[in-house]
Coordinates of C-alpha atoms and ligand atoms in Angstrom, one line a residue:
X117 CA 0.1 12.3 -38.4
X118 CA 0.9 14.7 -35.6
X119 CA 3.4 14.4 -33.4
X120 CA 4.3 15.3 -30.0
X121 CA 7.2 17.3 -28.0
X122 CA 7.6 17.7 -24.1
X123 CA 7.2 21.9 -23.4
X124 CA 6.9 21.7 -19.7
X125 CA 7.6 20.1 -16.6
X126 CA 6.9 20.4 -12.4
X127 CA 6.4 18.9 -9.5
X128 CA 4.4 19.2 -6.1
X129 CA 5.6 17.8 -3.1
X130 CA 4.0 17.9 0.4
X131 CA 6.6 19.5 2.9
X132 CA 6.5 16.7 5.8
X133 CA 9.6 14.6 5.4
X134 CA 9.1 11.0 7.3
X135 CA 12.4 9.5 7.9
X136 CA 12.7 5.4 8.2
X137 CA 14.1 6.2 11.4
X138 CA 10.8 8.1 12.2
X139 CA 9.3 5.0 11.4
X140 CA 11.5 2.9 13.3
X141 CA 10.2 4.5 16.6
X142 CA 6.4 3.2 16.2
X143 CA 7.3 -0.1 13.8
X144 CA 9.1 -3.0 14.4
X145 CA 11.8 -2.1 11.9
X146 CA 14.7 0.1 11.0
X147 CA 16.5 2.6 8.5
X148 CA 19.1 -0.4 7.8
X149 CA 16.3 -2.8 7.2
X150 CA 14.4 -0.3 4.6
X151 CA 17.5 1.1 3.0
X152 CA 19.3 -2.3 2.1
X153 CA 16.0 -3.5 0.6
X154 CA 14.1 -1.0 -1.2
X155 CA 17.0 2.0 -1.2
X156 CA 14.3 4.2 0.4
X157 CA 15.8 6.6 3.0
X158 CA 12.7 8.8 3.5
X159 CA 9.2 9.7 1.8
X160 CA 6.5 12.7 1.7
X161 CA 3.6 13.0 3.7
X162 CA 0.5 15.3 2.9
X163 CA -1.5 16.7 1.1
X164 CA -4.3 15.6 -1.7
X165 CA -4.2 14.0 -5.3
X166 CA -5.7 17.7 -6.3
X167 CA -3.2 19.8 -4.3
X168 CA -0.3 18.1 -5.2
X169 CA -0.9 17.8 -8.8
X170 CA -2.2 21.4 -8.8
X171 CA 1.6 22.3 -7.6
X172 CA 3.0 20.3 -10.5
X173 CA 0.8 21.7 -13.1
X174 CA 1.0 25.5 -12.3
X175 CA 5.0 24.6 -12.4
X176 CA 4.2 22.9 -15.8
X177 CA 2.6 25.4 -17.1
X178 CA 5.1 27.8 -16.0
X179 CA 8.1 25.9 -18.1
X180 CA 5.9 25.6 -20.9
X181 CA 4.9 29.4 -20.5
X182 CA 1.3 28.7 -21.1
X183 CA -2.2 29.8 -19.9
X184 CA -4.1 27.4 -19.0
X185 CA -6.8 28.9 -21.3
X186 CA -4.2 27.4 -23.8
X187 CA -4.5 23.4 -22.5
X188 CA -7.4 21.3 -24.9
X189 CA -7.3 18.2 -22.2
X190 CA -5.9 17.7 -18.6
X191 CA -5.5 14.0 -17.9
X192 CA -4.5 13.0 -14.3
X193 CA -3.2 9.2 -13.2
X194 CA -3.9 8.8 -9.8
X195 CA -5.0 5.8 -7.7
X196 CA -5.6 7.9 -5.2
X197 CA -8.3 10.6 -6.1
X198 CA -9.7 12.8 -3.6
X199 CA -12.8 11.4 -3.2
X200 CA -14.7 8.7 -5.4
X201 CA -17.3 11.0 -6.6
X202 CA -16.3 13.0 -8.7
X203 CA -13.2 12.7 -10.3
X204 CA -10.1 15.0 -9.2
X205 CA -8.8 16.3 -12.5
X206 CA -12.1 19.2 -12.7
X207 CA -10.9 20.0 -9.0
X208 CA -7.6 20.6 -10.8
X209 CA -9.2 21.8 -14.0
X210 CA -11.4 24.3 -11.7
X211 CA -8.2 25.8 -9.3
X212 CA -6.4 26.3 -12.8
X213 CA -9.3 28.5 -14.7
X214 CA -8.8 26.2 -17.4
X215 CA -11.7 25.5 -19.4
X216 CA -10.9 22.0 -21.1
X217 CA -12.5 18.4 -20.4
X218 CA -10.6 16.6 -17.6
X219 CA -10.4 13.3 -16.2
X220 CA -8.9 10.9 -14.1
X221 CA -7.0 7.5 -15.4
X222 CA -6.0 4.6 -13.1
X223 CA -3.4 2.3 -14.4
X224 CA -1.9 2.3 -10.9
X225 CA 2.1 2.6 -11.2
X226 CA 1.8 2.7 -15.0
X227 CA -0.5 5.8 -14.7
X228 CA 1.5 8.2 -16.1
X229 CA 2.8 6.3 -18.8
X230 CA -0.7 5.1 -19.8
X231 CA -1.8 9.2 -19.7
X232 CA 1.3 9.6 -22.6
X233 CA -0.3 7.2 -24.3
X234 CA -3.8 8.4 -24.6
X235 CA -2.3 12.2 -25.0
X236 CA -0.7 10.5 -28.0
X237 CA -3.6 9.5 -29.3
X238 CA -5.3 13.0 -28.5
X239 CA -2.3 15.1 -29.9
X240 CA -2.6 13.0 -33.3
X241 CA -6.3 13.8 -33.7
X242 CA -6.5 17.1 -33.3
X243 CA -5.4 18.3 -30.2
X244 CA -2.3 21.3 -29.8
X245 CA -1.8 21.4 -25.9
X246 CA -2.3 18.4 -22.6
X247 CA -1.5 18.9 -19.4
X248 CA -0.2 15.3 -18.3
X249 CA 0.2 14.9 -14.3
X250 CA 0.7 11.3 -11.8
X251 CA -0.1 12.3 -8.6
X252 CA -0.9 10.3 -5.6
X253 CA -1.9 10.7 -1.7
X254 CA -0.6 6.8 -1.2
X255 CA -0.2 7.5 2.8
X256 CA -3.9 7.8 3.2
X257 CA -4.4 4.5 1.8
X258 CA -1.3 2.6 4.4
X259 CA -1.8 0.8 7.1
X260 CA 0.7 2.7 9.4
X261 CA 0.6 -0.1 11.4
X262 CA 2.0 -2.5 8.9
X263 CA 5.5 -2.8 8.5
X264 CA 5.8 -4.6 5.4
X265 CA 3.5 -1.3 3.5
X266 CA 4.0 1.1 5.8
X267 CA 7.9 2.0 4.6
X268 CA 7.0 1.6 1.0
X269 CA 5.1 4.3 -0.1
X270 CA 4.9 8.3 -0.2
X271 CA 2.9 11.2 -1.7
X272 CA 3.7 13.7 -4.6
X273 CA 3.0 14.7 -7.8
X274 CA 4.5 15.1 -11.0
X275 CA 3.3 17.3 -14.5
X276 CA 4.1 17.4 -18.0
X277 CA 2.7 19.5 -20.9
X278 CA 3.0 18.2 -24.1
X279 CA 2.5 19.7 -27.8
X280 CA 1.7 18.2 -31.4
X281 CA 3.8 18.7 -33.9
X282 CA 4.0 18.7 -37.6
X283 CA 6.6 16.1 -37.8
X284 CA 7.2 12.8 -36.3
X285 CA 7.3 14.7 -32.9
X286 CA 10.0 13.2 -30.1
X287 CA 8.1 10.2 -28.7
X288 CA 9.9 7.4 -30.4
X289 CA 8.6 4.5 -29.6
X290 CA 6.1 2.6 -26.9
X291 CA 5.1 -0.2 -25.6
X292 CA 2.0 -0.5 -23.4
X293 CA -0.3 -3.8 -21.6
X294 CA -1.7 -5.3 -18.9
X295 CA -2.5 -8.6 -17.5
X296 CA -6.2 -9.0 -15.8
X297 CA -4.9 -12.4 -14.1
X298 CA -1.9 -10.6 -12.0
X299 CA -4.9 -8.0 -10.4
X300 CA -4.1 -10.2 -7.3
X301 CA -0.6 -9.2 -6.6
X302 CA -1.4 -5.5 -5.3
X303 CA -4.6 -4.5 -4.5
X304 CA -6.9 -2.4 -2.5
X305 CA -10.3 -2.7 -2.0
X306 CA -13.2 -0.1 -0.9
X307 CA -12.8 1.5 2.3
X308 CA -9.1 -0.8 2.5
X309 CA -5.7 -0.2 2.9
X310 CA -2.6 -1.1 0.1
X311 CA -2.0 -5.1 -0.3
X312 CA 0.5 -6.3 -1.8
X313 CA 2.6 -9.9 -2.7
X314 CA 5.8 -8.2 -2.5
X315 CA 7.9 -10.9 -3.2
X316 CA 5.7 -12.0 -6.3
X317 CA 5.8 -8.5 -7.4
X318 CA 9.6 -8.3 -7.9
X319 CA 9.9 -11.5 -9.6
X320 CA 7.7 -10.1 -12.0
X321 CA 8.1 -6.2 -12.6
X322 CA 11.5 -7.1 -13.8
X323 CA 11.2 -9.0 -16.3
X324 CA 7.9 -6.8 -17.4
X325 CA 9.7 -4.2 -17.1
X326 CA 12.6 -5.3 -19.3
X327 CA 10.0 -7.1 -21.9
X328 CA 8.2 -3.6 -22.4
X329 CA 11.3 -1.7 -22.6
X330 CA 12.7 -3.6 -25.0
X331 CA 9.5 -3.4 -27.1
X332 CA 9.7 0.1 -26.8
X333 CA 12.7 0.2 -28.0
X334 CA 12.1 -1.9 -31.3
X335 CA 9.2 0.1 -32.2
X336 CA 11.5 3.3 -32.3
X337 CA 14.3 1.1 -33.8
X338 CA 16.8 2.1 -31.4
X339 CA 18.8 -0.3 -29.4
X340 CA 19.6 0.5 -25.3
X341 CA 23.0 1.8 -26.6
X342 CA 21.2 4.5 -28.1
X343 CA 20.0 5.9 -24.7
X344 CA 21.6 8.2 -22.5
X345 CA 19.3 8.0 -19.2
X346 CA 16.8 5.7 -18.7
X347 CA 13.4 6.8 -16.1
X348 CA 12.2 3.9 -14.5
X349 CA 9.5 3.3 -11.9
X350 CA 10.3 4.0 -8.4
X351 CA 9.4 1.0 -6.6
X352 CA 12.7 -0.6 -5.3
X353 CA 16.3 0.3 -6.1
X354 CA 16.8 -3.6 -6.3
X355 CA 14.4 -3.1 -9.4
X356 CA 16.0 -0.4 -10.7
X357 CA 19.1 -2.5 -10.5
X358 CA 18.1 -5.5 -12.0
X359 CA 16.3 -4.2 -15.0
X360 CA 19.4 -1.9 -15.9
X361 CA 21.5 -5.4 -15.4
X362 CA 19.3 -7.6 -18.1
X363 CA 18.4 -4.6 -20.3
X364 CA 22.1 -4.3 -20.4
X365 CA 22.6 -0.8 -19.2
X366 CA 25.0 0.8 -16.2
X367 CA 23.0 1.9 -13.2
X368 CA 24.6 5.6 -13.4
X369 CA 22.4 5.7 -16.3
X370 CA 19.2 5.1 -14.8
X371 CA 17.8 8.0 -12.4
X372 CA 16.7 7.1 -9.1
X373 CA 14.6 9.3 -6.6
X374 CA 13.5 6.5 -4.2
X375 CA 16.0 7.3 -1.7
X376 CA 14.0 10.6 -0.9
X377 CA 10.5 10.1 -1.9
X378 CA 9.8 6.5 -1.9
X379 CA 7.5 5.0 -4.3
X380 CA 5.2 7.1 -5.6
X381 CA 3.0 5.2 -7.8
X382 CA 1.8 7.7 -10.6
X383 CA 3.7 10.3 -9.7
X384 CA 7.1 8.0 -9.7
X385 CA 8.4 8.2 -13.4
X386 CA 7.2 11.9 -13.8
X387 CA 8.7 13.2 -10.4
X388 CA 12.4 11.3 -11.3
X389 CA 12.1 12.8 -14.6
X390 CA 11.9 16.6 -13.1
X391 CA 14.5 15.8 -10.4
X392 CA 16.6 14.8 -13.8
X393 CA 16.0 17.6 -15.3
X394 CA 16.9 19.8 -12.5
X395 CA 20.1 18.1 -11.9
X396 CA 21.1 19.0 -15.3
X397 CA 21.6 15.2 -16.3
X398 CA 19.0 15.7 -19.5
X399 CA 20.5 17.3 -22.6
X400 CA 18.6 18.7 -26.0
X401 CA 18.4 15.6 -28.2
X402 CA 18.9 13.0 -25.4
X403 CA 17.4 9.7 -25.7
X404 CA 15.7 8.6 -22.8
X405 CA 13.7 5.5 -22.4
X406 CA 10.8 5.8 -19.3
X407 CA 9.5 2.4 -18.5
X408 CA 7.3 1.3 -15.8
X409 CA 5.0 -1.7 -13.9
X410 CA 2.3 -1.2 -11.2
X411 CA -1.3 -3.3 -10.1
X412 CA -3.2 -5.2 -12.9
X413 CA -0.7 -5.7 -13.8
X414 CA -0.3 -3.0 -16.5
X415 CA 3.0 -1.9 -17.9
X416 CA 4.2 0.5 -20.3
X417 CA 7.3 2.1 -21.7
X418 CA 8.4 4.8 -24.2
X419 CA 11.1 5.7 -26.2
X420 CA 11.3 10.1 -25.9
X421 CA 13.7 12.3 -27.8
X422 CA 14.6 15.0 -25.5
X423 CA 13.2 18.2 -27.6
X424 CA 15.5 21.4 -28.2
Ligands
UT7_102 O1 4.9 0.0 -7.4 C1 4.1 -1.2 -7.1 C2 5.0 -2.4 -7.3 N1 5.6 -2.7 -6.1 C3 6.8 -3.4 -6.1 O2 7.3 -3.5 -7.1 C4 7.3 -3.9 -4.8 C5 8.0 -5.2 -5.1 N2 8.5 -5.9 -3.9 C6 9.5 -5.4 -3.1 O3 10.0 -4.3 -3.4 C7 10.0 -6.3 -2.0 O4 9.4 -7.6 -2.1 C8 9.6 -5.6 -0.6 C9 10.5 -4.4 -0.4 C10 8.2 -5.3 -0.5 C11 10.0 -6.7 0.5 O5 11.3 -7.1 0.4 P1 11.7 -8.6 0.5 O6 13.1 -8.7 0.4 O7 10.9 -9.3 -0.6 O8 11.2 -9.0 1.9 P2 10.1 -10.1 2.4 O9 8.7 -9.6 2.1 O10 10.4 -11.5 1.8 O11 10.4 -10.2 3.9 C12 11.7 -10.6 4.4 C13 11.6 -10.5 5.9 C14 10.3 -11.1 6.5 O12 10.7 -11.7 7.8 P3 11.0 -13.3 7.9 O13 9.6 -13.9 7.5 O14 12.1 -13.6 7.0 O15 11.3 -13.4 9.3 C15 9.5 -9.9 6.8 O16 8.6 -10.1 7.9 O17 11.6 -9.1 6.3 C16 10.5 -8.9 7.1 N3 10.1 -7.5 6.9 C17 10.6 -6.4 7.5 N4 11.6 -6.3 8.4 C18 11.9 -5.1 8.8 C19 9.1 -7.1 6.0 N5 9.0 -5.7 6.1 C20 9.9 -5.3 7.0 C21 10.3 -4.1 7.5 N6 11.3 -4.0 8.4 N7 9.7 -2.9 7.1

């Protein structure tokens, strides 16, 4: 079967910077408060799912020095689509000229990693080229008036392309799930704003997180010492943290954006993945292991071979 390399990477963020301090000023809270518990210094505000994951997939595309004529699918994980009717991705599918099917996929925080897996899926039957992008207007979905939401969240986008192959490809292994009875944990219903048993939440993303990365890992028959950086989901440092403690792993080898965007549901493994790649800390043949947790609950992690 086909397999399936990484060619291209982006990401689009909205300009407006909203400091905790900023927040400070109109909630009962403070930059001490939000940075000792989640890590999160400051997040970005504007923007649309369309517009930002437009940004990230032009960029994308750009890497992967591609037409968009060239893409067969553009998949885009977002729990935060423009509108309900229709879905973004044509929007994006549209402002590109591409002329592929495209559609939305909601797997909330596991978004992304649920789009790699259906591009997978795609790649192996037939398909050469997907554009893959999280992206996700979150702040239009906060109660700005609650403290305990208000300093979580923040919009972006994030986009990959990936290519079949004639060998195995680079994506290792993967684990993917969810769990129907957990769809009370975060939520947010018609016309709402973002719920969420935070506390709950924790408890469990760890050790889901952990559980699914270690399945990952068995199906590529690698073991954590075989990985050199490790992309988690951007929800809370203390996350990060303890999920790199069980799973056995040294923080400096986990990359962490929170401190400057914030969560980012969709967007979150895909944007901290760019940033990594910017920063120079991903090298040709680098084993990486992206692993993530969001409302469902639905997880999902995979074991990626970093091409060249
Ligand atoms: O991507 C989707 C998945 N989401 C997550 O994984 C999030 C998981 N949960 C978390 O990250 C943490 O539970 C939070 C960051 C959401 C909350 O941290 P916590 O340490 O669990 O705090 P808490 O909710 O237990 O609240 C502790 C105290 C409370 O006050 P009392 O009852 O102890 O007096 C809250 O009212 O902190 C208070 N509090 C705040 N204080 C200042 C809650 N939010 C704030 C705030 N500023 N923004």
């Amino acid at each position: 079967m086909p397999g399936l390399t990484l060619t291209g990477w982006g990401k689009g963020l909205p300009e407006r910077v909203v400091t905790n301090d900023e927040l400070s000023r109109t909630l009962d809270t403070s930059d001490e408060w939000i940075a000792e518990r989640t890590g999160i210094r400051e997040r970005r505000v504007g923007g649309s799912a369309s517009t930002l994951g437009l940004a990230a997939a032009r960029a994308a595309l750009g890497v992967a020095n591609v037409e968009p004529a060239g893409i067969d699918a553009i998949l885009l994980a977002t729990t935060t689509p423009d509108r309900l009717i229709p879905a973004t991705a044509p929007l994006i599918q549209e402002a590109l000229g591409a002329q592929c099917p495209a559609v939305d996929l909601n797997a909330a925080c596991s978004g992304f990693m649920y789009g790699l897996w259906i591009a997978r899926g795609l790649l192996a039957t037939g398909s050469k080229r997907i554009l893959l992008i999280g992206a996700e207007h979150l702040s239009r979905w906060v109660d700005w008036d609650d403290r305990a939401m208000a300093v979580l969240f923040g919009d972006g986008a994030g986009a990959v392309v990936l290519e079949s192959t004639d060998d195995r490809g680079d994506l290792l292994g993967f684990d993917v799930g969810s769990d129907g009875s957990l769809m009370h944990l975060i939520s947010c219903e018609h016309g709402g704003t973002i719920q969420m048993d935070g506390k709950e939440t924790f408890r469990r993303a760890v050790r889901i997180m952990v559980d699914s990365a270690q399945r990952a890992l068995k199906d590529a028959s690698l073991s954590i010492e075989d990985v050199a950086l490790v992309v988690p989901h951007q929800a809370n440092q203390r996350i990060i943290q303890a999920a790199c403690d069980r799973l056995g792993v040294d923080i400096d080898r986990a990359v962490s954006v929170i401190d400057r965007y914030g969560n980012t549901s969709s967007a979150s493994i895909p944007l901290a993945l760019v940033v990594a790649l910017d920063e120079g800390r991903i090298k040709p043949g680098d084993v990486l292991l992206l692993t993530g947790f969001g409302a469902g609950m639905t997880w999902a992690s995979a074991v990626l071979r970093w091409p060249g």
